[in-house]
CSV table of C-alpha atoms in Angstrom, one decimal:
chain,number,residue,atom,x,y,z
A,1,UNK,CA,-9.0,-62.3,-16.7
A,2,UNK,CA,-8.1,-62.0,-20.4
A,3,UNK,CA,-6.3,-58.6,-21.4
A,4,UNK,CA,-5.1,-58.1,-24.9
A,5,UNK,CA,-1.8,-56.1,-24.2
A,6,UNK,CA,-2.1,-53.9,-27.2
A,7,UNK,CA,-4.7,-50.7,-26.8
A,8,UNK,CA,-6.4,-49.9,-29.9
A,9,UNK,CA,-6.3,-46.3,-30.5
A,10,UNK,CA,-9.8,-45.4,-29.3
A,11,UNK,CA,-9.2,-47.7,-26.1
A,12,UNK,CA,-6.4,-45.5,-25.2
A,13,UNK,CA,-7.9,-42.1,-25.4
A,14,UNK,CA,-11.1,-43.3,-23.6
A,15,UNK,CA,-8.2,-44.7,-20.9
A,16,UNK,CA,-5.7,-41.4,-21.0
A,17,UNK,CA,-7.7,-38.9,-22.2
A,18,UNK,CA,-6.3,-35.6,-23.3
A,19,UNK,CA,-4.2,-33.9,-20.7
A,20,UNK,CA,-4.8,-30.1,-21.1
A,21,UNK,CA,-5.9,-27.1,-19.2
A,22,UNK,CA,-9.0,-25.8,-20.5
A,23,UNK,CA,-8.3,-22.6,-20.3
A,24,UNK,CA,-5.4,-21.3,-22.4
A,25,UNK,CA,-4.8,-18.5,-19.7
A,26,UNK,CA,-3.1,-21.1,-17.6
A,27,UNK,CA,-0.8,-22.8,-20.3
A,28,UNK,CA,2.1,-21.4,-18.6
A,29,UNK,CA,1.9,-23.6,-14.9
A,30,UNK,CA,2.1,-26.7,-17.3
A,31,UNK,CA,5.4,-28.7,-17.6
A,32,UNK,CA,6.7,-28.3,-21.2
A,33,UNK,CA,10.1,-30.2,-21.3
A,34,UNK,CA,10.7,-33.5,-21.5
A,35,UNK,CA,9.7,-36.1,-19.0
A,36,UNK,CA,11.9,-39.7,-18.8
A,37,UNK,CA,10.5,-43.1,-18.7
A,38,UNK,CA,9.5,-44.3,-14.5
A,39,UNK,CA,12.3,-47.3,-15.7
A,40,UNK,CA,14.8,-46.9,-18.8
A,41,UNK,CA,16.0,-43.6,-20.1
A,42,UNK,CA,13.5,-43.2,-22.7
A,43,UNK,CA,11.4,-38.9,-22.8
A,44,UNK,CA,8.7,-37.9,-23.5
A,45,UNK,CA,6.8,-34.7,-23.5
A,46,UNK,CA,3.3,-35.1,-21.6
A,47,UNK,CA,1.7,-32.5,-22.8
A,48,UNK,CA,2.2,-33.7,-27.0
A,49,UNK,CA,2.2,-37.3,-26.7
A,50,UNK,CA,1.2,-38.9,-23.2
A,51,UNK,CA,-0.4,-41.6,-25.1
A,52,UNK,CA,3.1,-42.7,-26.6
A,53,UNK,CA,4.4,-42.2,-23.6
A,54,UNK,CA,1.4,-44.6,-21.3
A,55,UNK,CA,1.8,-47.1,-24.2
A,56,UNK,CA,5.3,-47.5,-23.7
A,57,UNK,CA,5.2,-47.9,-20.3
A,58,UNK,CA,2.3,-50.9,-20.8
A,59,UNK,CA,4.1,-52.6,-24.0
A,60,UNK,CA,8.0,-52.1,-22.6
A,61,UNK,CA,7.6,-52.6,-18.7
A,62,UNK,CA,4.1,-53.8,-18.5
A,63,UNK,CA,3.5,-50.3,-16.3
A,64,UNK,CA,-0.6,-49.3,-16.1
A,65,UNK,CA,-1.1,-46.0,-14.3
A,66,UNK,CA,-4.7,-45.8,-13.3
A,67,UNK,CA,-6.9,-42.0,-13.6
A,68,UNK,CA,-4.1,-40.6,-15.4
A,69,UNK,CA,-5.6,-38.0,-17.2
A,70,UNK,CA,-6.7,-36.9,-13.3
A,71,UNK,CA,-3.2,-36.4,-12.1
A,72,UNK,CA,-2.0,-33.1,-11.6
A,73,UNK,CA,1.5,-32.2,-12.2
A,74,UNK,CA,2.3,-35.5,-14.2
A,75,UNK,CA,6.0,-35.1,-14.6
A,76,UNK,CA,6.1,-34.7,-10.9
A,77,UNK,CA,4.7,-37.3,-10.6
A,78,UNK,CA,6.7,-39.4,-12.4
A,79,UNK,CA,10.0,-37.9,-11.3
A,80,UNK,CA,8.7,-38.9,-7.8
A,81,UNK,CA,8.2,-42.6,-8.7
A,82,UNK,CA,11.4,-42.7,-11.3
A,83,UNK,CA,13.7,-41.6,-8.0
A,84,UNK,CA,12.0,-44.2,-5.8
A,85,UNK,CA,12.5,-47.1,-8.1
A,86,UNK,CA,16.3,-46.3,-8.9
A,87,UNK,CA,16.3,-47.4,-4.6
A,88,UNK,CA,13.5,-50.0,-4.8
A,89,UNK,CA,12.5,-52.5,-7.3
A,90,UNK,CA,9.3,-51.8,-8.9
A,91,UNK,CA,8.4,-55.6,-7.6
A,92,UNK,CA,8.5,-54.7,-4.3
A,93,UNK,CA,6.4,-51.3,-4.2
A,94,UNK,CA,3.7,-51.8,-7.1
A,95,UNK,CA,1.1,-54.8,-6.5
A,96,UNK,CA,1.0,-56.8,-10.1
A,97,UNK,CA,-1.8,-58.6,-11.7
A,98,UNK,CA,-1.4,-61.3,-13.8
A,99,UNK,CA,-3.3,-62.2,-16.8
A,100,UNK,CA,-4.3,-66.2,-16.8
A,101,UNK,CA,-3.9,-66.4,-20.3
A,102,UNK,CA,-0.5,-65.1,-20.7
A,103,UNK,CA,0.9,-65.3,-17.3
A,104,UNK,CA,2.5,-62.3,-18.0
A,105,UNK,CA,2.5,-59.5,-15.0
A,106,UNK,CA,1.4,-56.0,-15.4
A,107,UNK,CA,2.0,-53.1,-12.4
A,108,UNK,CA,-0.8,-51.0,-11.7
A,109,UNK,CA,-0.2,-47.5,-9.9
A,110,UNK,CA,-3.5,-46.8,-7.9
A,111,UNK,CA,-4.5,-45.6,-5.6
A,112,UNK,CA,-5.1,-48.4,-3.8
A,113,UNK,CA,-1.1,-47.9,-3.1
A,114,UNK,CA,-1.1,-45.6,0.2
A,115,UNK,CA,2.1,-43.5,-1.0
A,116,UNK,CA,0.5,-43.2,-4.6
A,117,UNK,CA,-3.2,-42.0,-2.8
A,118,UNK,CA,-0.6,-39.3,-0.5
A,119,UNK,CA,1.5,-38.4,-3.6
A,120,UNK,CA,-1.6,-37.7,-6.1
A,121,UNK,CA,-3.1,-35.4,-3.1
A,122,UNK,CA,-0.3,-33.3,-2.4
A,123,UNK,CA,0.2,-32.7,-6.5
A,124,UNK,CA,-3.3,-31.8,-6.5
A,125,UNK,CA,-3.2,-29.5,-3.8
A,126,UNK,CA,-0.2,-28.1,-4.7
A,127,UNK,CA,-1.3,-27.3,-8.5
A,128,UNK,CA,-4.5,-25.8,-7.1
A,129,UNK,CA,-2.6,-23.5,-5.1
A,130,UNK,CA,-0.8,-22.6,-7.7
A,131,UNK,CA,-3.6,-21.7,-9.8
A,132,UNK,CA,-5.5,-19.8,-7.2
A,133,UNK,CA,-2.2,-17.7,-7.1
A,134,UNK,CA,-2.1,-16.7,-10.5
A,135,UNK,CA,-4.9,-15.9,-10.4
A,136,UNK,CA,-4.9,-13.6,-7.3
A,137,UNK,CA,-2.0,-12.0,-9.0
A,138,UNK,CA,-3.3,-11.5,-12.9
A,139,UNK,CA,-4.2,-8.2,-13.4
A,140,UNK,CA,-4.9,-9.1,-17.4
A,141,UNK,CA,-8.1,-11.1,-17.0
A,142,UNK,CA,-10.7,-9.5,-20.0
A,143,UNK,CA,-14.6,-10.8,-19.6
A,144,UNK,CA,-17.9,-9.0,-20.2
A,145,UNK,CA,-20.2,-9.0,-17.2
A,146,UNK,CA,-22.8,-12.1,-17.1
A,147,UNK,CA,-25.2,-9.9,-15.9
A,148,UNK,CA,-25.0,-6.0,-17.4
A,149,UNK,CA,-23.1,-4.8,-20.6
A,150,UNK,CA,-19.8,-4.3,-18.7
A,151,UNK,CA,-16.5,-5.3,-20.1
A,152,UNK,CA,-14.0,-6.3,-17.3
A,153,UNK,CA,-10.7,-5.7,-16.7
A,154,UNK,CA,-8.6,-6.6,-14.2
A,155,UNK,CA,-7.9,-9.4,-11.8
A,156,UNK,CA,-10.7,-12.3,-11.1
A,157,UNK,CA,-11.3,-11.9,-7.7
A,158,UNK,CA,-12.4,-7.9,-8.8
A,159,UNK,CA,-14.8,-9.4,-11.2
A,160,UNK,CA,-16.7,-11.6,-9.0
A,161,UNK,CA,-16.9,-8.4,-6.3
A,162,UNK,CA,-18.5,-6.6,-9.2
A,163,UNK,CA,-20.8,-9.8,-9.6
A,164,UNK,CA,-21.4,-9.0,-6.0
A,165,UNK,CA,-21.7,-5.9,-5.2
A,166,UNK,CA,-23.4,-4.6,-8.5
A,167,UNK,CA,-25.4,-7.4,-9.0
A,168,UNK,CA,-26.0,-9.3,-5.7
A,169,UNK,CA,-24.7,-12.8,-7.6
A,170,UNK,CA,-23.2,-14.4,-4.6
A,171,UNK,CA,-20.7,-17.1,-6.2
A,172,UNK,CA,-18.2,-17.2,-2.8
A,173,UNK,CA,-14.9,-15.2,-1.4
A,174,UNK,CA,-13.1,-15.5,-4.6
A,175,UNK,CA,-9.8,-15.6,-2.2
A,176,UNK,CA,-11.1,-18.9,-1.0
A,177,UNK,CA,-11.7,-20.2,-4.5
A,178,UNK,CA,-9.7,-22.1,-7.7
A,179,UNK,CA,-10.3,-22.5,-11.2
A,180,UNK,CA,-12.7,-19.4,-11.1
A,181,UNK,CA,-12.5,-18.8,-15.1
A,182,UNK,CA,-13.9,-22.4,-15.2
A,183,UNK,CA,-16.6,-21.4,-12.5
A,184,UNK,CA,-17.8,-18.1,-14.6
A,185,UNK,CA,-18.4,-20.5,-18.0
A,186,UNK,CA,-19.9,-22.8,-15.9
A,187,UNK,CA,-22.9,-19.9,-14.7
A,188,UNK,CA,-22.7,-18.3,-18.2
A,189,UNK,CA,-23.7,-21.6,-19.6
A,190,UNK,CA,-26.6,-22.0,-16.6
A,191,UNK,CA,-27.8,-18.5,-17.9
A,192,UNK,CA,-28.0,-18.9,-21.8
A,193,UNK,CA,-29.9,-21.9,-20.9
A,194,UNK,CA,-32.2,-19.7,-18.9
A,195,UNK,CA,-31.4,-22.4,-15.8
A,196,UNK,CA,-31.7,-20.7,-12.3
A,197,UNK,CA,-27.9,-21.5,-10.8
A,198,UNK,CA,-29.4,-22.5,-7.5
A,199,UNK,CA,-32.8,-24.7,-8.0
A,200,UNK,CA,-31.5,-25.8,-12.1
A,201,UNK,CA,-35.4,-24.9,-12.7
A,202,UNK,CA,-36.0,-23.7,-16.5
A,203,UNK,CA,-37.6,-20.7,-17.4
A,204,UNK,CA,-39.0,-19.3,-20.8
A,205,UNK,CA,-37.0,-16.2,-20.9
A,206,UNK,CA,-33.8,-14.1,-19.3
A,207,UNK,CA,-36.8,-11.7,-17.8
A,208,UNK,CA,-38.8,-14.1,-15.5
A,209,UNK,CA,-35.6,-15.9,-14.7
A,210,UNK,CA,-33.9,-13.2,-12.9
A,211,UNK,CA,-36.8,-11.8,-11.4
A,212,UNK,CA,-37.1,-15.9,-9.9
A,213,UNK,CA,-33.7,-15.1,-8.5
A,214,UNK,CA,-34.4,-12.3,-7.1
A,215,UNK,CA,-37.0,-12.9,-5.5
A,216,UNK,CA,-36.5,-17.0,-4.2
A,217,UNK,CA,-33.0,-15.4,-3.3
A,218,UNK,CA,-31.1,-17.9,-6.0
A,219,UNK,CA,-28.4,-15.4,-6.6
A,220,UNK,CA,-26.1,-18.2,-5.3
A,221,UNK,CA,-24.8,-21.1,-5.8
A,222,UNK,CA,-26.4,-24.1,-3.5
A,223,UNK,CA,-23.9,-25.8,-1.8
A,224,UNK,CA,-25.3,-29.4,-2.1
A,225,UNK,CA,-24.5,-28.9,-5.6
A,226,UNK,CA,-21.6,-31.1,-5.6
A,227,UNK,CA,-20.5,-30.3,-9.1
A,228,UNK,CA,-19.2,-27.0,-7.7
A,229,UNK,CA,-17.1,-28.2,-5.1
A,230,UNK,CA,-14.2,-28.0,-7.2
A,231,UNK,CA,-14.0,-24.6,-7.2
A,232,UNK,CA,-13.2,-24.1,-3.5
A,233,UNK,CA,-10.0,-24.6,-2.2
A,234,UNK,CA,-10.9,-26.1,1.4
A,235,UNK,CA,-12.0,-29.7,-0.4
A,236,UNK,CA,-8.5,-29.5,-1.3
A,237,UNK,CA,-7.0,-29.4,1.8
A,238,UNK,CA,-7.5,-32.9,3.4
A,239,UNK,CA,-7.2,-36.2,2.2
A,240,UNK,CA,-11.0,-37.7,1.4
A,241,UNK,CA,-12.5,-34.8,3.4
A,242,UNK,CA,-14.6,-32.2,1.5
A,243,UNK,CA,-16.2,-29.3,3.5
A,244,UNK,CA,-19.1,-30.9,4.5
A,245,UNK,CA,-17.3,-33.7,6.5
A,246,UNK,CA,-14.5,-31.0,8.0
A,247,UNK,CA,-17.9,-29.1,9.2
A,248,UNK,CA,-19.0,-31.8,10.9
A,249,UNK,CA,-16.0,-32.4,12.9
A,250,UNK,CA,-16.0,-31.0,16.0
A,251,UNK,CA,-15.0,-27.3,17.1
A,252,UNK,CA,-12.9,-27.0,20.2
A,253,UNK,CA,-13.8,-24.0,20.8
A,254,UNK,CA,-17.8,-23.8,20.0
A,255,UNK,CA,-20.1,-22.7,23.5
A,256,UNK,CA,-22.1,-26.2,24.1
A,257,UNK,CA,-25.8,-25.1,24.2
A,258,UNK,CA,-27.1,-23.5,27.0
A,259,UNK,CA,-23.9,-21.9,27.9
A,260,UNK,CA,-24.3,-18.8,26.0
A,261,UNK,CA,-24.5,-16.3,28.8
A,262,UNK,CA,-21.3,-14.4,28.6
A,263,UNK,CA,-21.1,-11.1,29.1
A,264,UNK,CA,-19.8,-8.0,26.3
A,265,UNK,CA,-17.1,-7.6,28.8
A,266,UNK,CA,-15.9,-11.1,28.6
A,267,UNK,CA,-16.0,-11.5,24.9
A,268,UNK,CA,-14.4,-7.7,24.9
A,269,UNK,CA,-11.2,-9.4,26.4
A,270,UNK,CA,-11.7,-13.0,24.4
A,271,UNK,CA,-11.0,-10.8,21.3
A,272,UNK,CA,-8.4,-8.5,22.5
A,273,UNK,CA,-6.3,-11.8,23.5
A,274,UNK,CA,-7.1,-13.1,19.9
A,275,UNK,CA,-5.6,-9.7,18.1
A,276,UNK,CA,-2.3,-10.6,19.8
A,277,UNK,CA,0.6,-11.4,17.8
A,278,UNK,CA,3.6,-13.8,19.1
A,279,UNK,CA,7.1,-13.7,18.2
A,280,UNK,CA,8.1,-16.2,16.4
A,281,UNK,CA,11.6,-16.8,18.9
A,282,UNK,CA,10.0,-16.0,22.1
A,283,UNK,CA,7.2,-14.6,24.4
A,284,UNK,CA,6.3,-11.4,22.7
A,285,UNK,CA,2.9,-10.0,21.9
A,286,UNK,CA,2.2,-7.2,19.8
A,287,UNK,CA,-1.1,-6.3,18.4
A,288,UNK,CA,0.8,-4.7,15.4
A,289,UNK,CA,2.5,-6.8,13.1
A,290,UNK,CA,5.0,-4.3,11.7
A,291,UNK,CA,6.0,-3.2,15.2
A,292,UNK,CA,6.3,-7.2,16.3
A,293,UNK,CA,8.9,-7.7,13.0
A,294,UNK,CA,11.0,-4.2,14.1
A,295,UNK,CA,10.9,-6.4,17.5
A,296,UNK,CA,11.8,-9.4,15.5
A,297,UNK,CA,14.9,-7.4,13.9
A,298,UNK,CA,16.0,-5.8,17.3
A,299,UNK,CA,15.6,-8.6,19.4
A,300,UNK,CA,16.2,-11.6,17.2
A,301,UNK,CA,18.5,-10.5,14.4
A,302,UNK,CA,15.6,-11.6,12.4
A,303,UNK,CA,14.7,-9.2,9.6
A,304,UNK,CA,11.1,-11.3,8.5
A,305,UNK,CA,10.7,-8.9,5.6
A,306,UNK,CA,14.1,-9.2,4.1
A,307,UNK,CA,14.6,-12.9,4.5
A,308,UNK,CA,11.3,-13.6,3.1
A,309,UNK,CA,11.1,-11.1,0.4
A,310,UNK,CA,11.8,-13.9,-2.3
A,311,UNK,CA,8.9,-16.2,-1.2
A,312,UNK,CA,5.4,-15.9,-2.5
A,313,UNK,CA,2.6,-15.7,-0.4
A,314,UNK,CA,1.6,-19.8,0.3
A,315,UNK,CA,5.7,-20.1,1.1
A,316,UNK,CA,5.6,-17.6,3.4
A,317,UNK,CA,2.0,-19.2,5.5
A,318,UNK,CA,4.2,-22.9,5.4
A,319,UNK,CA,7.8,-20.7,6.8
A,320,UNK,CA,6.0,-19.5,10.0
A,321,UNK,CA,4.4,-22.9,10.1
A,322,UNK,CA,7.9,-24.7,9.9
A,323,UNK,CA,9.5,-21.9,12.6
A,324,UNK,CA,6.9,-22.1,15.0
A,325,UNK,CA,6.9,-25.9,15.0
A,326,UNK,CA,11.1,-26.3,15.4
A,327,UNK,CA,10.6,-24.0,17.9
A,328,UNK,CA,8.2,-25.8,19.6
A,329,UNK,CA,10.3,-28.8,18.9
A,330,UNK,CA,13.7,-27.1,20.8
A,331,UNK,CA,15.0,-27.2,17.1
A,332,UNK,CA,17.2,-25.2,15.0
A,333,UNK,CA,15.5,-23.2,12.1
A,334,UNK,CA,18.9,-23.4,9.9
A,335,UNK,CA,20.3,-26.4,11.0
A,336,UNK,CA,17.6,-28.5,12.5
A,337,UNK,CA,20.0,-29.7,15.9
A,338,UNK,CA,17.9,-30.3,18.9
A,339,UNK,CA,18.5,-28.7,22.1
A,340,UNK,CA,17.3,-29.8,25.5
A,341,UNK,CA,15.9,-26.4,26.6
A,342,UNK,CA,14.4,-22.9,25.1
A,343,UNK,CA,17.9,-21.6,26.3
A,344,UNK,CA,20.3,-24.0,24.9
A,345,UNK,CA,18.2,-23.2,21.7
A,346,UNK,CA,18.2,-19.2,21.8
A,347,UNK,CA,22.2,-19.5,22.7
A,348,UNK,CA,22.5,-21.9,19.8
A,349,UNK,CA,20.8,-19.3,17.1
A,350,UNK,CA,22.9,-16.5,18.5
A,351,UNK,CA,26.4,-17.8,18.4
A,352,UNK,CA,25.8,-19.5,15.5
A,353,UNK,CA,24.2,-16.5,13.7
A,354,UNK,CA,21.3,-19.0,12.9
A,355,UNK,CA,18.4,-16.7,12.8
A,356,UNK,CA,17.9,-17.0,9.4
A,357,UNK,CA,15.7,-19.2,6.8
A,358,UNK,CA,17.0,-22.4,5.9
A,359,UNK,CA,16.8,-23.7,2.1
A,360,UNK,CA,13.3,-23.1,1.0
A,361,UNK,CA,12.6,-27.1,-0.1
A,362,UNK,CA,13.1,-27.7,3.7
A,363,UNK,CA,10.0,-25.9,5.0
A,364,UNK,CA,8.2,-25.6,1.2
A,365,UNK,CA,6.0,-29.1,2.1
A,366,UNK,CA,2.4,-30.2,2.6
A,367,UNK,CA,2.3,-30.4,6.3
A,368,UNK,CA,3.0,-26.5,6.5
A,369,UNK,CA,0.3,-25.8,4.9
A,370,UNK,CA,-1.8,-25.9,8.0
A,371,UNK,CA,-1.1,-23.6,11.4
A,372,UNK,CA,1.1,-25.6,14.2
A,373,UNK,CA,-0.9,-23.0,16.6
A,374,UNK,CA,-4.6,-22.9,16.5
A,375,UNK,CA,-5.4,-18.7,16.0
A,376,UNK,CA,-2.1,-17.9,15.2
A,377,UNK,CA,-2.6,-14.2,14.2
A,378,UNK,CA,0.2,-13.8,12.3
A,379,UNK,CA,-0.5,-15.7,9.4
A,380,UNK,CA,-3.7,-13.8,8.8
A,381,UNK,CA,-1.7,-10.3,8.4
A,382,UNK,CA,1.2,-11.5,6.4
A,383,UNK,CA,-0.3,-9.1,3.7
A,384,UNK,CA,-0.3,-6.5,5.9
A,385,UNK,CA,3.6,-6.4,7.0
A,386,UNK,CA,5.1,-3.1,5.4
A,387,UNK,CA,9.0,-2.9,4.1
């Protein structure tokens, strides 16, 4: 291999490209302050000058990050990697390549690096999360309607149920989407080119085109389409897994063929146990959620709504995740001790006055993201819990 270690200036914006949310209504979840160096004290901020900054890191320590313009979070990123090097030499975590011609030895970050493949998924994730909650939350979103003369305002996910409900445009449960501003220019752009957003067929005007909607029932997006995947949150969730391959996998609880004869009574009581909400301590089952946190309170010195008050809504999903899984575990929630049995536990939380949320960087983490119980009702009517 021959590598000339100097990037002319149109090599490195072809390699870094610009780092930049296109949409200025999200310039507030990027990182603005200064970032330092993954090995000397040098900063830089990522969002002004991540070229200076990648060409210092392949000049002075012969550093090449690989799809960097794809990473999310950045200075996370390199905070994460800064930290782990002050414990371990570079030299012993980052595979090198060295050039024949020089002999010198540069250190590429890839994927191909387990812990950097885990690390870029979680950032990813996270940001994603992040974006889908400001947008949940921002009531100041300003669009005209693709489809009528209405001028929108409000929050994104009201603006695609007027797509839906006014227009039949059947883009997905905004609550189960990201980067929806993105998704809207995206099927404005599909429109002013007269392109039907399901079959991409052409049409010579706006007239014959929607009436091809309306009657081949394209008022959807088709969900082979892979360029729209990015715009649902569940190909975020796994590692390497998009929907298609988690719908594939096999469901537990799915009637093999055949055995579909069971009676209204029987699926009468299959529901009834599924509306049934456990305490997070003990035994409990309540059908209401506000009555099972009064139980919580009473019964538990555990006031849910108090302790979690400061926590937005994702924090809140990953805290009954961590609870219910030290629990399970015969572990303190506070403290993390193990116990031998549910009552050494229980006596544990109560002399100890332990009943209450650790430090929220304990349970804030990936794994929490997804339920330690299979149906667990309560983290479908956290929204509904009343003060």
């Amino acid at each position: 291999m021959n590598y000339e270690k100097h990037l002319d200036s149109e090599t490195c914006s072809k390699i870094i490209g610009p780092l930049v949310f296109e949409e200025s209504s999200y310039n507030h979840l990027q990182y603005n302050a200064e970032t330092k160096c993954l090995l000397c004290e040098d900063s830089f901020n990522l969002n002004m000058s991540l070229p200076v900054c990648l060409t210092h890191l392949f000049d002075v320590h012969n550093v090449v990050i690989e799809d960097v313009q794809n990473i999310n979070k950045l200075h996370e990123y390199m905070t994460y990697w800064r930290n782990k090097f002050k414990c371990t030499p570079l030299e012993q975590l980052i595979p090198a390549v060295t050039i024949d011609s020089t002999g010198v030895r540069y250190f590429l970050m890839s994927v191909l690096l387990k812990e950097d493949k885990a690390l870029r998924h979680k950032l990813r994730l996270d940001h994603a999360l992040a974006v889908q909650e400001f947008e949940r939350k921002d009531e100041h979103y300003i669009r005209p309607c693709l489809l009528c003369k209405v001028v929108f305002e409000g929050t994104r996910p009201k603006y695609f149920e007027h797509l839906s409900t006014q227009h039949n445009l059947q883009l997905g449960n905004p609550q189960n989407m990201v980067y929806l501003e993105e998704l809207v220019n995206r099927i404005d752009e599909k429109l002013t080119a007269l392109q039907c957003i399901f079959c991409e067929k052409t049409f010579p005007d706006r007239n014959i085109l929607k009436e091809h909607m309306r009657k081949k029932l394209h008022k959807r997006i088709n969900p082979k389409n892979r360029e729209y995947d990015k715009f649902y949150i569940v190909n975020y969730l796994e590692e390497d897994k998009d929907w298609q391959v988690i719908q594939k996998e096999d469901d537990r609880y799915a009637i093999p063929r055949g055995n579909e004869s069971n009676t209204d009574e029987e699926y009468s009581d299959w529901n009834e146990d599924a509306d049934q909400i456990i305490c997070l301590f003990c035994k409990h089952k309540d059908v209401n959620i506000n009555t099972l946190c009064l139980h919580m309170d009473a019964d538990h010195d555990f006031d849910f709504i108090q302790q979690s008050e400061h926590l937005d809504f994702y924090q809140k999903v990953k805290l009954i995740n961590y609870i219910r899984k030290q629990v399970y575990d015969l572990k303190c929630i506070f403290c993390d001790e193990l116990f031998q049995s549910s009552s050494q536990l229980t006596n544990h939380l109560v002399d100890n006055n332990h009943y209450k949320i650790p430090d929220v960087k304990i349970f804030d983490q990936p794994e929490f993201y997804f339920p330690t119980y299979e149906n667990d009702s309560l983290l479908y009517l956290i929204d509904d819990v009343e003060d």
